[in-house]
Each structure stands twice: as structure tokens, then as C-alpha cells.
Short mmCIF file of C-alpha atoms and ligand atoms in Angstrom, two decimals:
data_model
loop_
_atom_site.label_atom_id
_atom_site.label_comp_id
_atom_site.label_asym_id
_atom_site.label_seq_id
_atom_site.Cartn_x
_atom_site.Cartn_y
_atom_site.Cartn_z
CA MET A 1 0.00 0.00 0.00
CA LEU A 2 1.11 3.55 -0.69
CA THR A 3 1.73 5.92 2.20
CA ASP A 4 -0.38 9.06 2.54
CA ALA A 5 2.80 11.10 2.04
CA MET A 6 3.41 9.43 -1.34
CA ARG A 7 -0.20 9.93 -2.42
CA SER A 8 -0.22 13.62 -1.58
CA ALA A 9 3.19 14.13 -3.21
CA LEU A 10 1.80 12.60 -6.43
CA THR A 11 -1.21 14.91 -6.46
CA ALA A 12 1.13 17.91 -6.10
CA ILE A 13 3.06 17.14 -9.34
CA PRO A 14 2.13 19.64 -12.08
CA GLY A 15 0.87 18.07 -15.32
CA LEU A 16 0.04 14.73 -13.67
CA SER A 17 -3.43 13.14 -13.49
CA VAL A 18 -3.88 10.77 -10.56
CA LEU A 19 -6.53 8.04 -10.89
CA THR A 20 -7.71 6.15 -7.81
CA GLU A 21 -11.19 4.84 -8.72
CA PRO A 22 -11.40 1.03 -8.31
CA ASP A 23 -12.53 0.70 -11.95
CA ASP A 24 -9.42 2.55 -13.13
CA LEU A 25 -7.12 0.48 -10.92
CA GLU A 26 -8.67 -2.70 -12.31
CA ARG A 27 -8.68 -1.59 -15.94
CA TYR A 28 -5.10 -0.32 -16.00
CA SER A 29 -3.72 -3.36 -14.20
CA ARG A 30 -4.59 -5.71 -17.06
CA ASP A 31 -3.48 -6.27 -20.63
CA ALA A 32 -4.44 -8.90 -23.23
CA TYR A 33 -2.95 -11.75 -21.14
CA ASP A 34 -6.27 -13.58 -21.12
CA TYR A 35 -5.25 -15.24 -24.42
CA SER A 36 -3.25 -17.47 -22.07
CA PRO A 37 -5.21 -19.53 -19.51
CA VAL A 38 -1.90 -19.99 -17.65
CA LEU A 39 -1.37 -16.24 -17.23
CA ARG A 40 -5.06 -15.62 -16.56
CA GLU A 41 -4.88 -17.70 -13.45
CA ARG A 42 -1.54 -16.25 -12.35
CA LEU A 43 -2.41 -12.54 -12.83
CA ALA A 44 -6.08 -12.24 -11.90
CA GLU A 45 -5.43 -10.64 -8.50
CA CYS A 46 -2.71 -8.13 -9.47
CA ARG A 47 -3.76 -4.51 -8.88
CA ALA A 48 -2.03 -1.13 -8.93
CA ASP A 49 -2.36 1.04 -5.81
CA VAL A 50 -2.62 4.15 -7.96
CA VAL A 51 -2.56 5.06 -11.67
CA VAL A 52 -0.95 8.26 -12.96
CA ARG A 53 -0.86 9.91 -16.37
CA PRO A 54 1.90 12.49 -16.99
CA ASP A 55 1.54 15.21 -19.62
CA SER A 56 5.25 16.00 -19.85
CA VAL A 57 8.71 14.51 -19.48
CA ASP A 58 9.14 16.73 -16.37
CA ALA A 59 6.18 15.03 -14.72
CA VAL A 60 7.69 11.61 -15.60
CA VAL A 61 10.94 12.65 -13.90
CA GLN A 62 9.09 13.69 -10.76
CA VAL A 63 7.10 10.44 -10.57
CA ALA A 64 10.31 8.43 -11.03
CA GLY A 65 12.08 10.33 -8.24
CA LEU A 66 9.15 9.90 -5.87
CA CYS A 67 8.88 6.16 -6.54
CA HIS A 68 12.58 5.75 -5.85
CA ARG A 69 12.56 7.78 -2.64
CA HIS A 70 9.50 5.87 -1.32
CA GLY A 71 10.65 2.44 -2.58
CA VAL A 72 7.44 1.99 -4.62
CA PRO A 73 7.28 -0.23 -7.77
CA LEU A 74 6.54 1.61 -11.03
CA THR A 75 5.04 -0.16 -14.06
CA LEU A 76 4.72 1.60 -17.43
CA ARG A 77 1.78 1.22 -19.72
CA GLY A 78 1.18 2.27 -23.32
CA SER A 79 -2.19 0.99 -24.56
CA GLY A 80 -2.07 -2.28 -22.62
CA THR A 81 -2.41 -4.54 -25.68
CA GLY A 82 0.53 -6.78 -24.73
CA ASN A 83 -0.24 -10.49 -24.49
CA TYR A 84 2.08 -11.65 -21.73
CA GLY A 85 0.98 -9.51 -18.78
CA GLN A 86 3.92 -7.23 -19.63
CA CYS A 87 2.32 -4.18 -18.02
CA VAL A 88 0.57 -5.96 -15.15
CA PRO A 89 1.94 -4.64 -11.82
CA LEU A 90 3.01 -7.90 -10.15
CA GLU A 91 3.97 -6.08 -6.94
CA ALA A 92 1.28 -3.35 -7.07
CA GLY A 93 2.55 0.25 -6.64
CA VAL A 94 2.16 2.87 -9.38
CA VAL A 95 1.05 2.22 -12.97
CA MET A 96 2.06 5.11 -15.23
CA LEU A 97 0.08 5.67 -18.46
CA MET A 98 2.40 7.03 -21.14
CA SER A 99 -0.36 7.85 -23.62
CA HIS A 100 -0.27 11.66 -23.26
CA LEU A 101 3.35 11.92 -24.45
CA ARG A 102 2.47 11.57 -28.09
CA SER A 103 3.98 14.24 -30.31
CA VAL A 104 6.00 13.47 -33.42
CA ARG A 105 9.06 15.61 -32.74
CA ALA A 106 10.86 15.40 -36.09
CA ILE A 107 10.98 13.55 -39.42
CA ASP A 108 14.37 13.92 -41.07
CA PRO A 109 13.72 14.97 -44.71
CA ASP A 110 16.93 13.29 -45.94
CA THR A 111 16.92 9.95 -44.11
CA GLY A 112 13.24 9.59 -43.16
CA ASP A 113 14.29 8.85 -39.55
CA VAL A 114 11.55 9.82 -37.13
CA THR A 115 11.80 10.99 -33.53
CA VAL A 116 8.54 10.49 -31.69
CA GLU A 117 7.28 10.44 -28.12
CA CYS A 118 6.55 7.05 -26.61
CA GLY A 119 2.76 7.34 -26.30
CA CYS A 120 2.08 8.15 -29.96
CA LEU A 121 -0.26 5.57 -31.50
CA LEU A 122 1.27 3.66 -34.40
CA LYS A 123 -1.65 4.66 -36.62
CA ASP A 124 -1.05 8.36 -35.95
CA LEU A 125 2.69 8.00 -36.44
CA ASN A 126 2.21 6.13 -39.71
CA ARG A 127 -0.29 8.74 -40.94
CA ASP A 128 2.27 11.52 -40.33
CA LEU A 129 4.97 9.49 -42.05
CA VAL A 130 2.84 8.77 -45.11
CA ALA A 131 2.22 12.51 -45.47
CA LYS A 132 6.01 12.83 -45.87
CA GLY A 133 6.31 9.91 -48.31
CA ARG A 134 7.51 7.43 -45.65
CA GLN A 135 5.94 4.60 -43.64
CA LEU A 136 6.65 2.37 -40.65
CA ARG A 137 8.76 -0.64 -41.53
CA LEU A 138 7.15 -2.84 -38.88
CA MET A 139 3.87 -2.74 -37.04
CA PRO A 140 1.85 -5.16 -34.91
CA SER A 141 -1.65 -6.08 -36.04
CA THR A 142 -2.77 -3.86 -33.10
CA TRP A 143 -1.36 -0.87 -35.00
CA ARG A 144 -4.57 1.13 -34.60
CA SER A 145 -4.54 0.97 -30.79
CA ALA A 146 -0.94 0.33 -29.68
CA THR A 147 1.73 2.92 -28.83
CA ILE A 148 5.18 3.09 -30.37
CA GLY A 149 6.80 2.94 -26.90
CA GLY A 150 4.85 -0.21 -26.03
CA PHE A 151 5.77 -1.78 -29.38
CA ILE A 152 9.50 -1.22 -28.83
CA ALA A 153 9.40 -2.26 -25.16
CA GLY A 154 6.95 -5.14 -25.47
CA GLY A 155 6.50 -6.15 -29.11
CA SER A 156 8.72 -8.04 -31.49
CA GLY A 157 7.57 -7.66 -35.11
CA GLY A 158 4.51 -8.27 -37.23
CA ILE A 159 3.36 -6.74 -40.48
CA GLY A 160 6.57 -5.92 -42.36
CA SER A 161 8.60 -8.72 -40.70
CA VAL A 162 8.61 -10.64 -43.98
CA ARG A 163 10.81 -7.85 -45.37
CA TRP A 164 12.35 -6.17 -42.32
CA GLY A 165 12.80 -8.95 -39.77
CA PHE A 166 12.26 -8.11 -36.12
CA LEU A 167 12.48 -5.00 -33.96
CA ARG A 168 15.70 -6.11 -32.27
CA ASP A 169 17.53 -6.44 -35.58
CA PRO A 170 20.13 -3.67 -35.85
CA GLY A 171 18.97 -0.74 -37.96
CA HIS A 172 15.41 -0.24 -36.69
CA LEU A 173 15.92 1.52 -33.35
CA LEU A 174 18.33 4.42 -33.75
CA GLY A 175 18.10 6.13 -30.36
CA LEU A 176 16.11 6.59 -27.17
CA GLU A 177 15.33 9.31 -24.67
CA VAL A 178 15.13 7.61 -21.29
CA VAL A 179 14.32 8.64 -17.71
CA THR A 180 16.12 6.67 -14.99
CA LEU A 181 14.68 5.53 -11.66
CA GLU A 182 17.06 7.10 -9.19
CA PRO A 183 16.76 9.59 -6.29
CA GLU A 184 17.49 12.34 -8.83
CA PRO A 185 16.34 10.80 -12.12
CA ARG A 186 18.38 11.59 -15.21
CA VAL A 187 17.01 12.22 -18.71
CA LEU A 188 19.44 10.43 -21.04
CA GLN A 189 19.81 10.49 -24.81
CA LEU A 190 20.99 6.98 -25.80
CA GLU A 191 22.66 6.22 -29.13
CA ALA A 192 21.58 3.18 -31.16
CA SER A 193 24.06 0.79 -29.55
CA GLU A 194 23.19 1.87 -25.96
CA ALA A 195 19.47 1.81 -26.78
CA GLU A 196 19.51 -1.89 -27.74
CA ALA A 197 19.46 -3.01 -24.09
CA LEU A 198 16.07 -1.35 -23.60
CA ASN A 199 14.59 -2.80 -26.81
CA HIS A 200 12.09 -5.52 -25.84
CA ALA A 201 12.91 -5.30 -22.11
CA TYR A 202 9.26 -4.80 -21.01
CA GLY A 203 10.04 -1.39 -19.49
CA THR A 204 12.15 -3.00 -16.75
CA ASN A 205 15.33 -1.00 -17.28
CA GLY A 206 14.35 2.57 -18.12
CA ILE A 207 11.38 4.79 -18.88
CA ILE A 208 11.32 5.50 -22.61
CA THR A 209 9.97 9.01 -23.26
CA ALA A 210 10.95 9.32 -26.93
CA LEU A 211 12.53 7.19 -29.66
CA THR A 212 14.22 7.57 -33.02
CA LEU A 213 13.38 4.95 -35.64
CA ALA A 214 14.33 4.22 -39.22
CA THR A 215 11.40 4.22 -41.67
CA ALA A 216 10.77 2.99 -45.23
CA PRO A 217 9.64 4.77 -48.40
CA ASN A 218 5.86 4.73 -48.64
CA ILE A 219 4.38 2.01 -50.87
CA ALA A 220 0.69 1.72 -51.83
CA TRP A 221 0.34 -1.89 -50.63
CA GLN A 222 -2.05 -4.04 -52.64
CA GLU A 223 -4.25 -6.59 -50.85
CA LEU A 224 -4.32 -10.06 -52.41
CA VAL A 225 -6.28 -13.11 -51.26
CA VAL A 226 -5.03 -16.39 -52.71
CA ASP A 227 -7.11 -19.57 -52.39
CA CYS A 228 -5.06 -22.73 -52.81
CA PRO A 229 -6.02 -26.26 -53.86
CA ASP A 230 -4.54 -27.82 -50.70
CA TRP A 231 -2.35 -27.17 -47.66
CA SER A 232 0.98 -28.22 -49.14
CA SER A 233 0.51 -25.97 -52.20
CA ALA A 234 -0.39 -23.07 -49.89
CA VAL A 235 2.83 -23.50 -47.90
CA GLU A 236 4.92 -23.95 -51.05
CA LEU A 237 3.36 -20.89 -52.71
CA ALA A 238 4.10 -18.81 -49.60
CA ARG A 239 7.72 -19.93 -49.78
CA HIS A 240 7.87 -19.01 -53.48
CA CYS A 241 6.37 -15.57 -52.86
CA CYS A 242 8.86 -14.92 -50.04
CA ALA A 243 11.75 -15.94 -52.31
CA ALA A 244 10.56 -13.98 -55.38
CA ALA A 245 11.99 -10.63 -56.51
CA ILE A 246 8.97 -8.70 -55.26
CA ASP A 247 8.21 -6.26 -52.43
CA LEU A 248 6.18 -8.13 -49.82
CA HIS A 249 4.79 -6.51 -46.67
CA LEU A 250 2.75 -9.44 -45.39
CA CYS A 251 2.57 -13.14 -46.23
CA THR A 252 0.10 -15.04 -44.05
CA VAL A 253 -0.90 -18.69 -44.56
CA LEU A 254 -4.10 -19.97 -42.98
CA GLU A 255 -5.47 -23.47 -43.04
CA ALA A 256 -9.07 -23.72 -44.25
CA ALA A 257 -10.46 -24.42 -40.76
CA VAL A 258 -9.07 -21.03 -39.66
CA VAL A 259 -10.35 -19.19 -42.75
CA GLU A 260 -13.88 -20.47 -42.06
CA GLN A 261 -13.87 -18.96 -38.57
CA LEU A 262 -12.53 -15.51 -39.48
CA PRO A 263 -14.83 -12.56 -40.19
CA GLN A 264 -15.87 -12.64 -43.86
CA TRP A 265 -16.10 -8.86 -44.40
CA ASP A 266 -16.07 -8.36 -48.20
CA LEU A 267 -13.61 -11.21 -48.89
CA PRO A 268 -14.34 -14.01 -51.34
CA VAL A 269 -16.17 -16.89 -49.66
CA SER A 270 -13.94 -19.93 -49.47
CA ALA A 271 -13.36 -23.16 -47.61
CA LYS A 272 -9.81 -23.40 -48.91
CA ASP A 273 -6.33 -22.99 -47.46
CA ARG A 274 -5.54 -19.35 -48.06
CA LEU A 275 -2.74 -16.79 -48.35
CA LEU A 276 -3.24 -13.16 -47.37
CA LEU A 277 -0.66 -10.93 -49.04
CA LEU A 278 0.30 -7.26 -49.09
CA VAL A 279 2.49 -6.57 -52.10
CA SER A 280 3.70 -3.56 -54.06
CA PRO A 281 1.73 -2.62 -57.21
CA ASP A 282 4.49 -3.97 -59.47
CA ALA A 283 4.34 -7.37 -57.71
CA VAL A 284 0.69 -8.14 -58.41
CA SER A 285 1.31 -9.73 -61.82
CA THR A 286 4.12 -11.93 -60.48
CA VAL A 287 1.92 -13.25 -57.67
CA HIS A 288 -0.77 -14.00 -60.26
CA ARG A 289 1.79 -15.96 -62.28
CA LEU A 290 3.13 -17.94 -59.30
CA ALA A 291 -0.40 -18.64 -58.04
CA THR A 292 -1.64 -19.84 -61.44
CA ALA A 293 1.28 -22.25 -61.65
CA ALA A 294 0.25 -23.62 -58.24
CA GLY A 295 -3.40 -24.01 -59.27
CA ALA A 296 -4.48 -21.22 -56.91
CA ALA A 297 -7.00 -18.40 -57.46
CA VAL A 298 -6.07 -14.77 -56.75
CA THR A 299 -8.50 -12.03 -55.73
CA HIS A 300 -7.02 -8.52 -55.93
CA LEU A 301 -8.89 -6.38 -53.42
CA GLY A 302 -7.12 -3.19 -54.48
CA SER A 303 -4.96 -0.72 -52.66
CA GLU A 304 -5.00 -1.03 -48.88
CA ALA A 305 -5.34 2.72 -48.45
CA ASP A 306 -8.46 2.90 -50.67
CA ARG A 307 -10.35 0.23 -48.79
CA HIS A 308 -12.38 1.52 -45.90
CA GLY A 309 -13.11 -0.48 -42.80
CA ASN A 310 -11.15 -3.58 -41.96
CA GLY A 311 -8.05 -4.48 -43.91
CA LEU A 312 -6.18 -7.77 -44.30
CA LYS A 313 -3.72 -6.68 -41.58
CA GLU A 314 -6.50 -7.15 -39.03
CA LEU A 315 -6.84 -10.84 -39.95
CA THR A 316 -3.17 -11.68 -39.40
CA TRP A 317 -0.55 -12.07 -36.69
CA ASN A 318 -2.28 -12.23 -33.34
CA HIS A 319 -5.49 -10.80 -34.75
CA THR A 320 -6.11 -14.28 -36.19
CA THR A 321 -6.09 -15.57 -32.60
CA LEU A 322 -8.32 -12.69 -31.49
CA HIS A 323 -11.01 -13.49 -34.07
CA LEU A 324 -11.06 -17.21 -33.30
CA ARG A 325 -11.20 -16.52 -29.56
CA GLN A 326 -14.15 -14.20 -30.11
CA ARG A 327 -16.07 -17.19 -31.48
CA ASP A 328 -14.72 -19.71 -28.99
CA SER A 329 -12.64 -18.62 -26.02
CA SER A 330 -11.22 -22.11 -25.49
CA TRP A 331 -8.66 -21.35 -28.21
CA THR A 332 -5.23 -20.26 -27.09
CA TYR A 333 -2.03 -20.12 -29.14
CA LEU A 334 1.72 -20.65 -29.47
CA GLN A 335 4.49 -18.82 -31.31
CA MET A 336 7.43 -20.49 -33.02
CA LEU A 337 9.98 -20.35 -35.80
CA LEU A 338 9.43 -23.44 -37.95
CA PRO A 339 12.22 -25.88 -38.71
CA GLN A 340 13.01 -26.61 -42.36
CA PRO A 341 11.61 -28.34 -44.34
CA GLU A 342 8.39 -27.01 -42.85
CA LEU A 343 5.81 -29.36 -44.35
CA ALA A 344 7.01 -32.53 -42.64
CA PHE A 345 6.98 -30.76 -39.27
CA LEU A 346 3.52 -29.26 -39.86
CA ASP A 347 2.07 -32.63 -40.95
CA ASN A 348 3.60 -34.54 -38.02
CA LEU A 349 2.18 -32.16 -35.45
CA LYS A 350 -1.20 -32.12 -37.18
CA GLN A 351 -1.35 -35.89 -37.11
CA ALA A 352 -0.55 -35.93 -33.40
CA TRP A 353 -2.98 -33.17 -32.36
CA GLY A 354 -5.73 -33.25 -35.02
CA ASP A 355 -8.30 -30.46 -34.78
CA ASP A 356 -6.84 -29.24 -31.48
CA LEU A 357 -4.07 -27.57 -33.52
CA LEU A 358 -4.88 -25.24 -36.45
CA TRP A 359 -2.02 -23.85 -38.48
CA HIS A 360 -1.49 -20.14 -39.03
CA LEU A 361 1.89 -19.22 -40.55
CA GLU A 362 3.63 -15.91 -41.21
CA GLY A 363 6.51 -15.26 -43.59
CA VAL A 364 9.40 -13.60 -41.71
CA ARG A 365 13.00 -12.64 -42.26
CA GLN A 366 15.07 -14.24 -39.51
CA GLN A 367 18.69 -13.12 -39.28
CA GLY A 368 18.71 -12.24 -42.96
CA THR A 369 17.02 -15.42 -44.21
CA GLN A 370 13.43 -15.98 -45.37
CA ARG A 371 11.67 -18.34 -42.98
CA LEU A 372 8.18 -19.28 -41.87
CA ALA A 373 6.99 -18.60 -38.34
CA ALA A 374 3.78 -20.03 -36.88
CA LEU A 375 1.15 -18.76 -34.46
CA PRO A 376 -1.00 -21.90 -34.33
CA LEU A 377 -4.37 -21.94 -32.64
CA VAL A 378 -4.28 -24.48 -29.83
CA ARG A 379 -7.37 -25.90 -28.14
CA TRP A 380 -6.89 -25.51 -24.38
CA ARG A 381 -6.71 -28.96 -22.81
CA GLY A 382 -4.86 -27.93 -19.66
CA ALA A 383 -1.33 -26.89 -18.74
CA GLU A 384 0.10 -30.39 -18.98
CA ALA A 385 -1.13 -30.85 -22.59
CA LEU A 386 0.28 -27.43 -23.53
CA GLU A 387 3.69 -28.37 -22.11
CA ARG A 388 3.61 -31.65 -24.02
CA LEU A 389 2.85 -29.83 -27.27
CA ILE A 390 5.65 -27.31 -26.67
CA GLN A 391 8.09 -30.14 -25.96
CA GLN A 392 7.08 -32.00 -29.14
CA CYS A 393 7.57 -28.85 -31.21
CA ARG A 394 11.01 -28.33 -29.66
CA ASP A 395 11.97 -31.97 -30.12
CA GLN A 396 11.15 -31.64 -33.84
CA GLY A 397 13.27 -28.52 -34.26
CA ALA A 398 10.95 -25.52 -33.72
CA LEU A 399 12.18 -22.49 -31.79
CA ILE A 400 9.43 -21.61 -29.32
CA PHE A 401 8.61 -18.06 -28.16
CA ASN A 402 6.34 -19.02 -25.31
CA PRO A 403 3.40 -16.63 -24.82
CA HIS A 404 2.41 -18.30 -21.54
CA VAL A 405 5.26 -16.98 -19.38
CA LEU A 406 5.89 -13.66 -17.65
CA THR A 407 9.59 -12.91 -18.07
CA VAL A 408 11.41 -11.28 -20.97
CA GLU A 409 13.66 -14.32 -21.19
CA GLY A 410 10.89 -16.92 -20.99
CA GLY A 411 8.98 -15.39 -23.91
CA GLY A 412 12.10 -14.78 -25.97
CA LEU A 413 15.06 -16.97 -26.71
CA GLY A 414 15.22 -18.37 -23.19
CA VAL A 415 18.61 -16.88 -22.42
CA ILE A 416 19.53 -13.95 -20.18
CA ASP A 417 20.71 -10.86 -22.07
CA GLY A 418 23.58 -9.44 -19.99
CA ASP A 419 23.19 -5.98 -21.55
CA GLN A 420 19.54 -5.78 -20.47
CA VAL A 421 20.49 -6.72 -16.93
CA ALA A 422 23.44 -4.28 -16.86
CA ALA A 423 21.13 -1.47 -18.04
CA LYS A 424 18.75 -2.31 -15.20
CA HIS A 425 21.59 -2.02 -12.67
CA ASN A 426 22.52 1.35 -14.21
CA PHE A 427 19.11 2.92 -14.68
CA ASP A 428 16.98 1.20 -12.01
CA PRO A 429 19.42 0.12 -9.30
CA ALA A 430 16.67 -0.51 -6.72
CA GLY A 431 14.82 -2.85 -9.10
CA LEU A 432 11.53 -0.93 -8.93
CA LEU A 433 10.66 -0.79 -12.64
CA ASN A 434 8.12 -3.48 -13.56
CA PRO A 435 9.50 -5.91 -10.94
CA GLY A 436 9.41 -9.65 -11.63
CA LYS A 437 9.66 -9.43 -15.42
CA LEU A 438 13.43 -9.43 -16.03
CA GLY A 439 14.52 -12.89 -14.93
CA GLY A 440 18.23 -12.14 -15.22
CA PHE A 441 18.01 -9.35 -12.63
CA ASN A 442 16.45 -11.56 -9.97
CA SER A 443 18.59 -14.68 -10.54
C1 FAD B 501 -4.83 -9.02 -31.12
C2 FAD B 501 -3.39 -8.74 -30.82
C3 FAD B 501 -2.48 -8.75 -31.86
C4 FAD B 501 -1.13 -8.47 -31.63
N1 FAD B 501 -0.24 -8.53 -32.67
C5 FAD B 501 1.07 -8.26 -32.43
C6 FAD B 501 2.01 -8.30 -33.49
O1 FAD B 501 1.67 -8.48 -34.66
N2 FAD B 501 3.31 -8.07 -33.19
C7 FAD B 501 3.72 -7.77 -31.92
O2 FAD B 501 4.92 -7.54 -31.71
N3 FAD B 501 2.85 -7.71 -30.90
C8 FAD B 501 1.54 -7.94 -31.12
N4 FAD B 501 0.64 -7.88 -30.09
C9 FAD B 501 1.10 -7.44 -28.78
C10 FAD B 501 0.96 -5.89 -28.60
O3 FAD B 501 -0.27 -5.44 -29.15
C11 FAD B 501 2.06 -5.09 -29.29
O4 FAD B 501 3.34 -5.55 -28.94
C12 FAD B 501 1.92 -3.59 -29.03
O5 FAD B 501 2.87 -2.90 -29.80
C13 FAD B 501 2.10 -3.19 -27.57
O6 FAD B 501 1.89 -1.79 -27.48
P1 FAD B 501 1.09 -1.17 -26.25
O7 FAD B 501 1.11 0.31 -26.37
O8 FAD B 501 -0.22 -1.78 -26.08
O9 FAD B 501 2.06 -1.61 -25.06
P2 FAD B 501 1.71 -2.12 -23.60
O10 FAD B 501 1.00 -3.42 -23.67
O11 FAD B 501 1.05 -1.04 -22.85
O12 FAD B 501 3.17 -2.33 -23.02
C14 FAD B 501 4.02 -3.33 -23.50
C15 FAD B 501 5.29 -3.34 -22.65
O13 FAD B 501 6.00 -2.14 -22.88
C16 FAD B 501 6.25 -1.45 -21.65
N5 FAD B 501 6.15 -0.02 -21.95
C17 FAD B 501 5.09 0.66 -22.43
N6 FAD B 501 5.42 1.95 -22.61
C18 FAD B 501 6.71 2.09 -22.21
C19 FAD B 501 7.63 3.18 -22.13
N7 FAD B 501 7.25 4.40 -22.49
N8 FAD B 501 8.87 2.95 -21.68
C20 FAD B 501 9.27 1.70 -21.32
N9 FAD B 501 8.45 0.64 -21.33
C21 FAD B 501 7.19 0.83 -21.80
C22 FAD B 501 5.17 -1.95 -20.69
O14 FAD B 501 5.61 -1.86 -19.34
C23 FAD B 501 5.04 -3.39 -21.14
O15 FAD B 501 6.03 -4.18 -20.54
C24 FAD B 501 -0.70 -8.17 -30.31
C25 FAD B 501 -1.62 -8.18 -29.26
C26 FAD B 501 -2.96 -8.46 -29.52
C27 FAD B 501 -3.92 -8.42 -28.38
#
């Protein structure tokens, strides 16, 4: 519990809203962790003592100093769309909403690099970039609701990963403005190499107030739906598209049982295994050619920007899981990089798990190489069954990114990143930022 002295000191900070209503404490202590029955059980009781929303970097500095002096945990929150309880306050204390720090500070006319405050929504940032002939390289399927700070601190990749890999690949994050959690907090400007330790660290080792990112030239992405004669031709066609000399922004492969359960919107009706593609205008004819050779049918929906309402992006990445869970909440999911050749692995697992495992694949660039990742839908049959499935996937060569664990390391590659831990010692020596999420700091 917070002391009265801490509470009144918070209310005295200029440019800081303080929220104490039970509904607010409940709402801002949760994220989208309920996709995982394991995390749902573990996190149900976690509550902040107070929620604050700063309007300026100065107010952030004052909150950080207060938390340090009073020994109170501080957990940062963008839009709270993370899936692993990343912004759930495990040890209560203060939850700080970063959503009012949202201005785009600068777009470099020569390089296209953008410097933006952490709470800017990805959709707003991308709109400003497009007006300057640029666009975001990577975005999650939650791009309409998520913040750029939350994406860097909690996300990994998504739409664009087929071309640009993942957020932690060198070249995406070029710099950070960071507030430390010390008696007299510092506001630091970190270069690209120093910033890497805070990239995907769940806000455990510094408060990001602004970031500089590389961007890409704007392309009028074309939406293509490709219905395939069977599962193996769908996977092979996806591999061909990823290897072709075309600009791809998204390459999703869905087995027919997933397609049937997604919203239909204005898409062609189909009970077939399907690819959802975003490609540059000059790539449309090549996809047609590759698809025809595979016996598949292409529907060109037109330019993404001209289509109003829901786009293909909102059917992919973890939005696929969202839509299936809206129909039947007993679906959960896994995340993995597939071993090669993919088809044998996919067929083996399907044979073992039947309709309890539905395949959803995404084309990605992993360390410079085109690969297929998977976010399969998994019917929840209890924690023991989930562990068995994970073990089978690992035994057959998949690299699992487990969405049912709380720590940075558990959800990532499973190893402690010494630079992340060193940054925590430097910028949060008392271990108050989002405690319990950086395994390497507690071990
Ligand atoms: C349906 C669905 C689809 C999704 N698809 C994708 C996807 O395609 N790719 C992907 O990577 N993720 C995906 N996600 C996860 C999530 O939506 C994204 O990672 C998103 O970018 C998180 O942004 P946010 O603002 O909601 O962050 P939050 O959930 O609020 O925070 C995420 C983490 O960042 C920390 N944080 C927030 N702001 C700051 C800050 N200013 N300084 C330091 N730390 C901070 C928080 O403490 C937390 O640990 C998906 C989630 C859902 C529910």
C-alpha cells in the first residue's frame, strides 16, 4: 500500500493526473494476457495502488524520483495490448500511463528517420509518415490501438517482418530518450548501440519518453487473397512468394479451418487454405503468375489505403487468434519459428494433435534469411497438454517463443541478455521498474 505522504506528493506534481477509482485500478492493471489460460490464473489478482498519467517529461521525472525515494514499484503502460501480462503490476505500486506523451518531434527529410514520443499511437505516427512519403517498416496487427513505446518495449515484429525482420535487428531503433529511476532521475539520450538493451525489455530497465526509428519509403500496398487447392501448395506458394523478386509486406498462410472462422467482411467466400498478401503494385502480376502455376485463385482487393473499414492486416498475426477466440474462447495459441523443411513438421504435429491444432503461418525474415513462423491456434486442454505440445515442437526442431510466461527471457530466446540486466543495474538500481519481469536481474 502507498503511504499518505506518497499519495499527496503525487497529487502535487504539475501536469500529472492521478486516478484512484477502483474501476481505473482494475482496468489499467490488465493487458491482453487472457489469451493465455496460464497467465489468466496467475495474474487475476494483481492490482495497482494508484494510476498516474503524466503530460510531460518533467512530470515523468518527478514520478520516477518519488517512486525511488518511497521504494514503490513503477510499471509503465502504453495501450495495454501486450499479451504476456507485460504491463501488469506484479507487486502493485504505481502504474504510469504514457499515452499523453504523443507528439511526433521530427521527421528527417533526408533519411526519413523519425523521432517520436513514446505514447504516440502507431496509426497516428504512420499517418504523419505517409504525409512525408515514408511509412513504418514494422507494425503489430494492433497498430490502430498500440503505442510506439509499447511496441518497442513489449513487441517483437509483425506486419513488415517478412521484409524487415524483427524489432531487435540492428537498424530499426536508432536512439532513445530515457528517464532513470534514481533519487534524482536523469534524462538520457541513448545512441543506437546503448538503446539496444532497452529494446524488448518490457520497461524493466528505463522509462522511454521518446525514440528515433528508421522508416521505409511509402508504398501503396495491394491486398491479395489467394485460395489454394490444398495445404501443401499453400505453404509452397508462400515460400515461393517470399523468395521472389517482389516487395512483400505481409505473407500469411491460414489453413481452411481457420479461414472459415474468421470474419468474412467483403472477402471471397472460401473453404480453402488461403494466403493473405500485401504486395507492391508492381508485384501483383508476379503473384498471379506464381499462383496460377500452383493451381491457386487470386483475388485482388485493391490498394490497402483505398479500402475503408477492416483491412487484411486485421486478420493476421495475433489478430487471427483474437477473431477465433471471439467465437470460442477455449482457443489459445503458441508462437514459433518453424524448422526446415516445414511441411514434414507441420504434418507430423497435425497428425498428433488433429483439430486441437490449427495452423497459421507468417513469412518472416530471420537473421537475414526468409523463414516461416507459426502462431497456431491451440485448443486448451490444460497446462500439462500445452507443455507436451511445446516439448514435441522443440523436439522436432521448432524455436518456441512461449506466450504463456511472464519474463522477458521466458517469452524470448530463453537466455539472459547481460546488456539488459546491466542497463537495469545502471538505470533502475533498486529494481523498482516493472518488478518480476526481467529474470536475469532476480537470478
Ligand atoms: C490481437 C493482438 C495482436 C497483436 N499482434 C502483435 C504483433 O503483430 N506483433 C507484436 O509484436 N505484438 C503484437 N501484439 C502485442 C501488442 O499489441 C504489441 O506488442 C503492441 O505494440 C504493444 O503496445 P502497447 O502500447 O499496447 O504496449 P503495452 O502493452 O502497454 O506495453 C508493453 C510493454 O512495454 C512497456 N512499456 C510501455 N510503454 C513504455 C515506455 N514508455 N517505456 C518503457 N516501457 C514501456 C510496458 O511496461 C510493457 O512491458 C498483439 C496483441 C494483440 C492483443
